Amino acid sequence: MSKCHNLSNQCLIDKAQNEKIDLVWDRYEKMLPLCGFGEKGICCRICMKGPCRIDPFGNGPQEGICGANADTIVARNLVRMMAAGAASHASHGKEIAKTLLNVGRQTAKNYSIKDPEKLKAIAKNINIDIEGKDIHQIAREVAYESLMDYSRFEEDTCTWLTNTITKSRLEKLEGLGVALNNIESSVADIMSRTHLGTDADPINLLLAGMKTSLGDYTGMQISTHLSDVLFGTPEPVISTANLGVIKKDAVNIAVHGHNPLLSEIIVDVVDELNHEAIAAGATAGINIVGVCCTGNEVLLRRGIPMASNYLSQELTILTGALEAMVVDVQCIMPSLSKIASCYHTKMFTTMPEAKIPGATHLELHDEHALENARDIVRQSIEAFKRRDESKILIPEEKSNIIAGFSTESIVNLLSKIDSEKPLRPIIDNIVNGNIRGVVLFAGCNNVKVTQDYNFVHMAKKLLENNILILATGCGAGAFAKNSLMNSEATKEYAGESLKAVLTLLGKEAGLDVPLPPILHMGSCVDNSRGVDLAVALANELGVDLNQLPLVASAPEVMSEKAIAIGTWVTGLGVPVHIGLMPPVEGSPLVANVLTEGLKDVVDGYFIVEGDPLTAADKLTQVIEEKRAALNIPSAVKEEK
Amino acid sequence: MKVSIESKVKFLATNPDLCLGCRSCELACGAGKAAKYTPEERNSKRPIVPSIIVTQAQGLNKKIPAYCRHCENSFCLQLCPAKAITREHGAVKINDDKCTGCGICEQGCPYGVITMTSYKVNERTKTLANKCDLCLDRQINDRTPLCYTACPTKAITLHS
Ligand code: SF4
Ligand code: SF4
Ligand code: SF4
Ligand code: SF4
């Protein structure tokens, strides 16, 4: 199995081997065999009578010491993963909401309201009266209302859940008792009910998992939209992606993690210190590059080039030309600091809850943010002087990309065609079959799959079938790096009718070129943008989300966050493909609920398929069934 | 008397279909070995290697425990120039005090289940071959081999 689908990265993998530096792939190989009890979810470490393991073959123990069987153990473990995912996305959103509150109080001197119109639109959407109120007061009220979603003790459904999904969906979720009132208490509820000797009913556990996953969704909505208020709503932007964005003659600083609160500050101070970098001999000045979702955030809003998605993050340091790796939270491999120590690269952690041994800790979210950001940039310039020229190897390849497709920017683009009903052109083309359906790609990379391979191969096949693709997170990173997010990709990979639509839309919208066939909607918290678009389409069509010819896919899924996302997507009624089996095989009951039973309850369900081409066929099939149910048969291409 | 002991010593068999790769067998075997080390061996940090090794080929979701077959015509036994390998109660056994660490047995084993380890004693490097002895000391006391005992799925079985 090769390690990266993108061959330009291979030279750095070889370089690591020559330099005897272990990368994620080497550590994986050393870890084999992976413990099958963990893989199947039937290892329980919840109390100290254990750990207990259930023998899935029936020869050994069938119950833990307390009597919990495989179903209980698998369900408990799984919903704990969901709670962890929800906690991480939700605290990201909470940081942003608190910052907005402080901006409203005019006590956050490093931040401001960059998109007041969006703030007002949000206020309207969540039923806050803005008549006669100044922008700071609106900010305070919106932040307060959002923070209520973290602290409400009344039983009312979260504001950001109620106001962002279709009415019928909300009723369905409320009917099931999973429309939560408080994100953080849903996480606490999971931790408490999974404590030894509490909830043993796998179905009851899974329902609670759905509830906390909807907390993940709610936190994402808050993250995305309040970030737009603070940092600007993304507009289409042209940039580049892949390791080739690292420049030999620049001070290269990578921003990595998830929270734009920190990366934005770094980007802000670069201009004022650029001359110092040039004076230090870096003729191209300072070059900020993105990794993972922090990378997506600054790509969409500032056009910052994207160096790497999750699995190849270590390779950025292997180029020998990275002066600093600045990280915040989530998806940061602890290995980075050790690899950085083999080079001149400085590693900086910036959040109180995410320190890494070997890294320098300088916080970027408090009152010292600006001076600490300057300190980081200056230390990077110092590091530049210590570069070892003989260790530099920067792969040349970089792809052109068009990113920045927020729901607002898509609507803006389309309103140039039909200002009354901007979504009409998309709907018409879906109805007439020029666009057969939409797949939202999200999620991580996983070392068990050749990096980006599943994403790229699924996408090519879907595009050929005239299916439009939206992408977020490291999925978007995969497409960006592999030249699938530009106009050439539309010409090369989109089926005839999809190509015609994208070309027309591109022209009518005033761009000279076709729209890319895969629209980059942002980081993984920006899956909310995909939902917003889907909800707008569903409302326009007068249907619910489950009826749309829409599916989601995380073909290289890895993290707990991805499990939470996948779960709420099914809760919203949308089928989700995952390319790897989550740790549930030890309980056929739980596995069946996820892939079958869920369908009867929330319409959405999981499709597990490891082979990307088969998966693309399955998703096409689902889309066809949805079209048939809506009575809009495909006018274009027969199934092969 | 001897005959009766020999007849009760059991050999290992495994069923890879039942193996989950938990490595409990490795852990139990290694722990059993370490428990028998002399204080000197412990002081000089003699490496602990299990004699059963669970492998997984990349991309192949199958876990395979590899262990000594105690072959009838054991290559290792025949090849050992120091006559350090003998058969006891049916088990092919390495005698540490005779092993010179030449590594010929390791090369000769068709199953790749002999491991060479080195450590320092009084400034001198001592190299030894390690392999499974069927937990003879346990078996002759009516106790089962450690790996078998530890396996939670009964992927390891015993047979005569
Ligand atoms: S909670 Fe039950 S199954 Fe889990 S470790 Fe304790 S006794 Fe074992
Ligand atoms: S390593 Fe030891 S047991 Fe193996 S052949 Fe050489 S002397 Fe014999
Ligand atoms: S029988 Fe004993 S020595 Fe042989 S592999 Fe099992 S535990 Fe190790
Ligand atoms: S203890 Fe059993 S299941 Fe675990 S690795 Fe060894 S043989 Fe396989």
PDB file of C-alpha atoms in Angstrom, chain A residues 190-358:
ATOM      1  CA  ILE A 190     -23.315  10.655  28.273  1.00  0.00           C
ATOM      2  CA  MET A 191     -20.507  10.531  30.811  1.00  0.00           C
ATOM      3  CA  SER A 192     -22.938   9.946  33.642  1.00  0.00           C
ATOM      4  CA  ARG A 193     -25.144   7.360  31.976  1.00  0.00           C
ATOM      5  CA  THR A 194     -22.118   5.386  30.775  1.00  0.00           C
ATOM      6  CA  HIS A 195     -20.642   5.216  34.263  1.00  0.00           C
ATOM      7  CA  LEU A 196     -20.538   1.679  35.575  1.00  0.00           C
ATOM      8  CA  GLY A 197     -23.955   0.406  36.460  1.00  0.00           C
ATOM      9  CA  THR A 198     -26.137   3.066  34.892  1.00  0.00           C
ATOM     10  CA  ASP A 199     -27.560   2.758  31.375  1.00  0.00           C
ATOM     11  CA  ALA A 200     -27.225  -0.783  30.014  1.00  0.00           C
ATOM     12  CA  ASP A 201     -29.821  -0.582  27.234  1.00  0.00           C
ATOM     13  CA  PRO A 202     -27.985  -0.233  23.925  1.00  0.00           C
ATOM     14  CA  ILE A 203     -30.899   1.521  22.214  1.00  0.00           C
ATOM     15  CA  ASN A 204     -31.355   4.004  25.026  1.00  0.00           C
ATOM     16  CA  LEU A 205     -27.618   4.646  24.922  1.00  0.00           C
ATOM     17  CA  LEU A 206     -27.622   5.198  21.173  1.00  0.00           C
ATOM     18  CA  LEU A 207     -30.511   7.657  21.433  1.00  0.00           C
ATOM     19  CA  ALA A 208     -28.513   9.624  23.992  1.00  0.00           C
ATOM     20  CA  GLY A 209     -25.609   9.448  21.533  1.00  0.00           C
ATOM     21  CA  MET A 210     -27.818  10.985  18.861  1.00  0.00           C
ATOM     22  CA  LYS A 211     -28.727  13.740  21.266  1.00  0.00           C
ATOM     23  CA  THR A 212     -25.137  14.660  22.116  1.00  0.00           C
ATOM     24  CA  SER A 213     -24.248  14.424  18.421  1.00  0.00           C
ATOM     25  CA  LEU A 214     -26.900  17.029  17.750  1.00  0.00           C
ATOM     26  CA  GLY A 215     -25.020  19.033  20.377  1.00  0.00           C
ATOM     27  CA  ASP A 216     -21.996  18.673  18.122  1.00  0.00           C
ATOM     28  CA  TYR A 217     -24.123  20.045  15.288  1.00  0.00           C
ATOM     29  CA  THR A 218     -25.338  22.946  17.385  1.00  0.00           C
ATOM     30  CA  GLY A 219     -21.782  23.803  18.441  1.00  0.00           C
ATOM     31  CA  MET A 220     -20.713  23.742  14.802  1.00  0.00           C
ATOM     32  CA  GLN A 221     -23.458  26.111  13.759  1.00  0.00           C
ATOM     33  CA  ILE A 222     -22.308  28.516  16.459  1.00  0.00           C
ATOM     34  CA  SER A 223     -18.645  28.116  15.473  1.00  0.00           C
ATOM     35  CA  THR A 224     -19.194  28.724  11.795  1.00  0.00           C
ATOM     36  CA  HIS A 225     -21.551  31.624  11.926  1.00  0.00           C
ATOM     37  CA  LEU A 226     -20.089  33.577  14.812  1.00  0.00           C
ATOM     38  CA  SER A 227     -16.633  33.128  13.228  1.00  0.00           C
ATOM     39  CA  ASP A 228     -18.051  34.684  10.078  1.00  0.00           C
ATOM     40  CA  VAL A 229     -19.232  37.643  12.137  1.00  0.00           C
ATOM     41  CA  LEU A 230     -15.802  38.115  13.716  1.00  0.00           C
ATOM     42  CA  PHE A 231     -13.578  37.288  10.765  1.00  0.00           C
ATOM     43  CA  GLY A 232     -15.727  37.773   7.688  1.00  0.00           C
ATOM     44  CA  THR A 233     -17.979  35.485   5.681  1.00  0.00           C
ATOM     45  CA  PRO A 234     -15.978  33.587   3.052  1.00  0.00           C
ATOM     46  CA  GLU A 235     -16.195  34.751  -0.541  1.00  0.00           C
ATOM     47  CA  PRO A 236     -14.719  32.860  -3.501  1.00  0.00           C
ATOM     48  CA  VAL A 237     -10.964  33.163  -3.331  1.00  0.00           C
ATOM     49  CA  ILE A 238      -8.127  31.869  -5.481  1.00  0.00           C
ATOM     50  CA  SER A 239      -5.184  30.171  -3.823  1.00  0.00           C
ATOM     51  CA  THR A 240      -2.908  27.136  -3.997  1.00  0.00           C
ATOM     52  CA  ALA A 241      -2.526  23.875  -2.111  1.00  0.00           C
ATOM     53  CA  ASN A 242       0.027  21.133  -1.396  1.00  0.00           C
ATOM     54  CA  LEU A 243       3.538  21.187   0.073  1.00  0.00           C
ATOM     55  CA  GLY A 244       4.801  23.220  -2.859  1.00  0.00           C
ATOM     56  CA  VAL A 245       3.272  26.302  -1.201  1.00  0.00           C
ATOM     57  CA  ILE A 246       6.225  26.365   1.183  1.00  0.00           C
ATOM     58  CA  LYS A 247       8.719  28.881  -0.220  1.00  0.00           C
ATOM     59  CA  LYS A 248      12.458  28.411  -0.151  1.00  0.00           C
ATOM     60  CA  ASP A 249      13.190  32.119   0.190  1.00  0.00           C
ATOM     61  CA  ALA A 250      10.557  32.981   2.787  1.00  0.00           C
ATOM     62  CA  VAL A 251      10.114  32.654   6.532  1.00  0.00           C
ATOM     63  CA  ASN A 252       7.506  29.895   6.470  1.00  0.00           C
ATOM     64  CA  ILE A 253       5.027  29.673   9.335  1.00  0.00           C
ATOM     65  CA  ALA A 254       2.421  26.917   9.425  1.00  0.00           C
ATOM     66  CA  VAL A 255      -0.826  27.433  11.340  1.00  0.00           C
ATOM     67  CA  HIS A 256      -2.406  24.147  12.349  1.00  0.00           C
ATOM     68  CA  GLY A 257      -5.406  23.029  14.335  1.00  0.00           C
ATOM     69  CA  HIS A 258      -8.957  24.337  14.274  1.00  0.00           C
ATOM     70  CA  ASN A 259      -9.714  27.631  15.910  1.00  0.00           C
ATOM     71  CA  PRO A 260      -9.531  30.800  13.791  1.00  0.00           C
ATOM     72  CA  LEU A 261      -9.248  32.987  16.919  1.00  0.00           C
ATOM     73  CA  LEU A 262      -5.510  32.297  16.951  1.00  0.00           C
ATOM     74  CA  SER A 263      -4.542  31.956  13.337  1.00  0.00           C
ATOM     75  CA  GLU A 264      -6.251  35.224  12.459  1.00  0.00           C
ATOM     76  CA  ILE A 265      -4.061  37.065  14.958  1.00  0.00           C
ATOM     77  CA  ILE A 266      -0.914  35.588  13.412  1.00  0.00           C
ATOM     78  CA  VAL A 267      -2.053  36.563   9.934  1.00  0.00           C
ATOM     79  CA  ASP A 268      -2.777  40.055  11.272  1.00  0.00           C
ATOM     80  CA  VAL A 269       0.743  40.723  12.559  1.00  0.00           C
ATOM     81  CA  VAL A 270       2.564  39.410   9.508  1.00  0.00           C
ATOM     82  CA  ASP A 271       2.336  42.607   7.465  1.00  0.00           C
ATOM     83  CA  GLU A 272       3.945  44.758  10.109  1.00  0.00           C
ATOM     84  CA  LEU A 273       6.883  42.339  10.556  1.00  0.00           C
ATOM     85  CA  ASN A 274       7.449  41.441   6.927  1.00  0.00           C
ATOM     86  CA  HIS A 275      10.362  43.882   6.588  1.00  0.00           C
ATOM     87  CA  GLU A 276      12.166  42.192   9.479  1.00  0.00           C
ATOM     88  CA  ALA A 277      12.000  38.878   7.630  1.00  0.00           C
ATOM     89  CA  ILE A 278      13.362  40.478   4.483  1.00  0.00           C
ATOM     90  CA  ALA A 279      16.150  42.095   6.475  1.00  0.00           C
ATOM     91  CA  ALA A 280      17.012  38.632   7.822  1.00  0.00           C
ATOM     92  CA  GLY A 281      17.575  37.422   4.277  1.00  0.00           C
ATOM     93  CA  ALA A 282      14.167  35.958   3.459  1.00  0.00           C
ATOM     94  CA  THR A 283      13.642  37.837   0.208  1.00  0.00           C
ATOM     95  CA  ALA A 284      10.057  36.622  -0.118  1.00  0.00           C
ATOM     96  CA  GLY A 285       9.198  37.868   3.363  1.00  0.00           C
ATOM     97  CA  ILE A 286       6.861  35.890   5.595  1.00  0.00           C
ATOM     98  CA  ASN A 287       4.800  33.070   4.137  1.00  0.00           C
ATOM     99  CA  ILE A 288       1.933  31.715   6.208  1.00  0.00           C
ATOM    100  CA  VAL A 289       0.689  28.267   5.189  1.00  0.00           C
ATOM    101  CA  GLY A 290      -2.216  26.261   6.546  1.00  0.00           C
ATOM    102  CA  VAL A 291      -2.492  22.733   7.889  1.00  0.00           C
ATOM    103  CA  CYS A 292      -5.753  20.890   8.699  1.00  0.00           C
ATOM    104  CA  CYS A 293      -8.779  22.992   9.564  1.00  0.00           C
ATOM    105  CA  THR A 294      -7.018  26.091  10.839  1.00  0.00           C
ATOM    106  CA  GLY A 295      -5.598  26.007   7.335  1.00  0.00           C
ATOM    107  CA  ASN A 296      -9.103  25.801   5.886  1.00  0.00           C
ATOM    108  CA  GLU A 297     -10.265  28.719   8.030  1.00  0.00           C
ATOM    109  CA  VAL A 298      -7.523  31.073   6.872  1.00  0.00           C
ATOM    110  CA  LEU A 299      -7.698  29.763   3.305  1.00  0.00           C
ATOM    111  CA  LEU A 300     -11.377  30.598   3.012  1.00  0.00           C
ATOM    112  CA  ARG A 301     -11.204  33.976   4.651  1.00  0.00           C
ATOM    113  CA  ARG A 302      -7.713  35.187   3.737  1.00  0.00           C
ATOM    114  CA  GLY A 303      -6.643  33.120   0.737  1.00  0.00           C
ATOM    115  CA  ILE A 304      -3.729  31.658   2.736  1.00  0.00           C
ATOM    116  CA  PRO A 305      -2.322  28.649   0.813  1.00  0.00           C
ATOM    117  CA  MET A 306      -2.902  25.172   2.211  1.00  0.00           C
ATOM    118  CA  ALA A 307       0.196  23.030   2.798  1.00  0.00           C
ATOM    119  CA  SER A 308      -1.258  19.798   4.104  1.00  0.00           C
ATOM    120  CA  ASN A 309      -4.258  17.985   5.457  1.00  0.00           C
ATOM    121  CA  TYR A 310      -4.170  15.650   8.450  1.00  0.00           C
ATOM    122  CA  LEU A 311      -2.031  12.676   7.553  1.00  0.00           C
ATOM    123  CA  SER A 312       0.866  14.514   5.909  1.00  0.00           C
ATOM    124  CA  GLN A 313       1.185  17.213   8.590  1.00  0.00           C
ATOM    125  CA  GLU A 314       4.605  15.915   9.652  1.00  0.00           C
ATOM    126  CA  LEU A 315       5.942  16.337   6.124  1.00  0.00           C
ATOM    127  CA  THR A 316       5.684  20.122   6.379  1.00  0.00           C
ATOM    128  CA  ILE A 317       8.611  20.008   8.815  1.00  0.00           C
ATOM    129  CA  LEU A 318      10.519  17.478   6.705  1.00  0.00           C
ATOM    130  CA  THR A 319      10.798  20.133   3.965  1.00  0.00           C
ATOM    131  CA  GLY A 320      13.514  21.679   6.134  1.00  0.00           C
ATOM    132  CA  ALA A 321      12.102  25.081   5.228  1.00  0.00           C
ATOM    133  CA  LEU A 322       9.451  25.467   7.906  1.00  0.00           C
ATOM    134  CA  GLU A 323      10.474  27.988  10.540  1.00  0.00           C
ATOM    135  CA  ALA A 324       7.503  27.525  12.840  1.00  0.00           C
ATOM    136  CA  MET A 325       4.577  25.236  13.435  1.00  0.00           C
ATOM    137  CA  VAL A 326       1.920  27.143  15.369  1.00  0.00           C
ATOM    138  CA  VAL A 327      -0.879  24.962  16.695  1.00  0.00           C
ATOM    139  CA  ASP A 328      -4.098  25.419  18.609  1.00  0.00           C
ATOM    140  CA  VAL A 329      -6.439  22.476  19.258  1.00  0.00           C
ATOM    141  CA  GLN A 330      -7.443  19.113  17.755  1.00  0.00           C
ATOM    142  CA  CYS A 331      -5.773  16.824  15.214  1.00  0.00           C
ATOM    143  CA  ILE A 332      -2.241  17.938  16.105  1.00  0.00           C
ATOM    144  CA  MET A 333       0.080  14.945  16.185  1.00  0.00           C
ATOM    145  CA  PRO A 334       2.211  15.086  19.349  1.00  0.00           C
ATOM    146  CA  SER A 335       5.024  13.724  17.159  1.00  0.00           C
ATOM    147  CA  LEU A 336       5.445  17.180  15.603  1.00  0.00           C
ATOM    148  CA  SER A 337       7.537  18.588  18.431  1.00  0.00           C
ATOM    149  CA  LYS A 338       9.985  15.696  18.272  1.00  0.00           C
ATOM    150  CA  ILE A 339      10.327  15.993  14.499  1.00  0.00           C
ATOM    151  CA  ALA A 340      10.708  19.759  14.822  1.00  0.00           C
ATOM    152  CA  SER A 341      13.619  19.148  17.195  1.00  0.00           C
ATOM    153  CA  CYS A 342      15.482  17.378  14.355  1.00  0.00           C
ATOM    154  CA  TYR A 343      15.276  20.638  12.405  1.00  0.00           C
ATOM    155  CA  HIS A 344      15.530  24.367  13.026  1.00  0.00           C
ATOM    156  CA  THR A 345      11.715  24.445  13.211  1.00  0.00           C
ATOM    157  CA  LYS A 346      10.139  26.035  16.301  1.00  0.00           C
ATOM    158  CA  MET A 347       6.899  24.583  17.538  1.00  0.00           C
ATOM    159  CA  PHE A 348       4.428  26.792  19.412  1.00  0.00           C
ATOM    160  CA  THR A 349       1.341  25.756  21.331  1.00  0.00           C
ATOM    161  CA  THR A 350      -1.171  28.535  21.947  1.00  0.00           C
ATOM    162  CA  MET A 351      -4.116  27.196  23.939  1.00  0.00           C
ATOM    163  CA  PRO A 352      -4.158  26.537  27.684  1.00  0.00           C
ATOM    164  CA  GLU A 353      -5.783  23.124  27.132  1.00  0.00           C
ATOM    165  CA  ALA A 354      -3.365  21.961  24.437  1.00  0.00           C
ATOM    166  CA  LYS A 355       0.272  21.890  25.473  1.00  0.00           C
ATOM    167  CA  ILE A 356       2.806  19.536  23.921  1.00  0.00           C
ATOM    168  CA  PRO A 357       6.118  18.573  25.564  1.00  0.00           C
ATOM    169  CA  GLY A 358       8.977  20.091  23.610  1.00  0.00           C
TER     170      GLY A 358
END
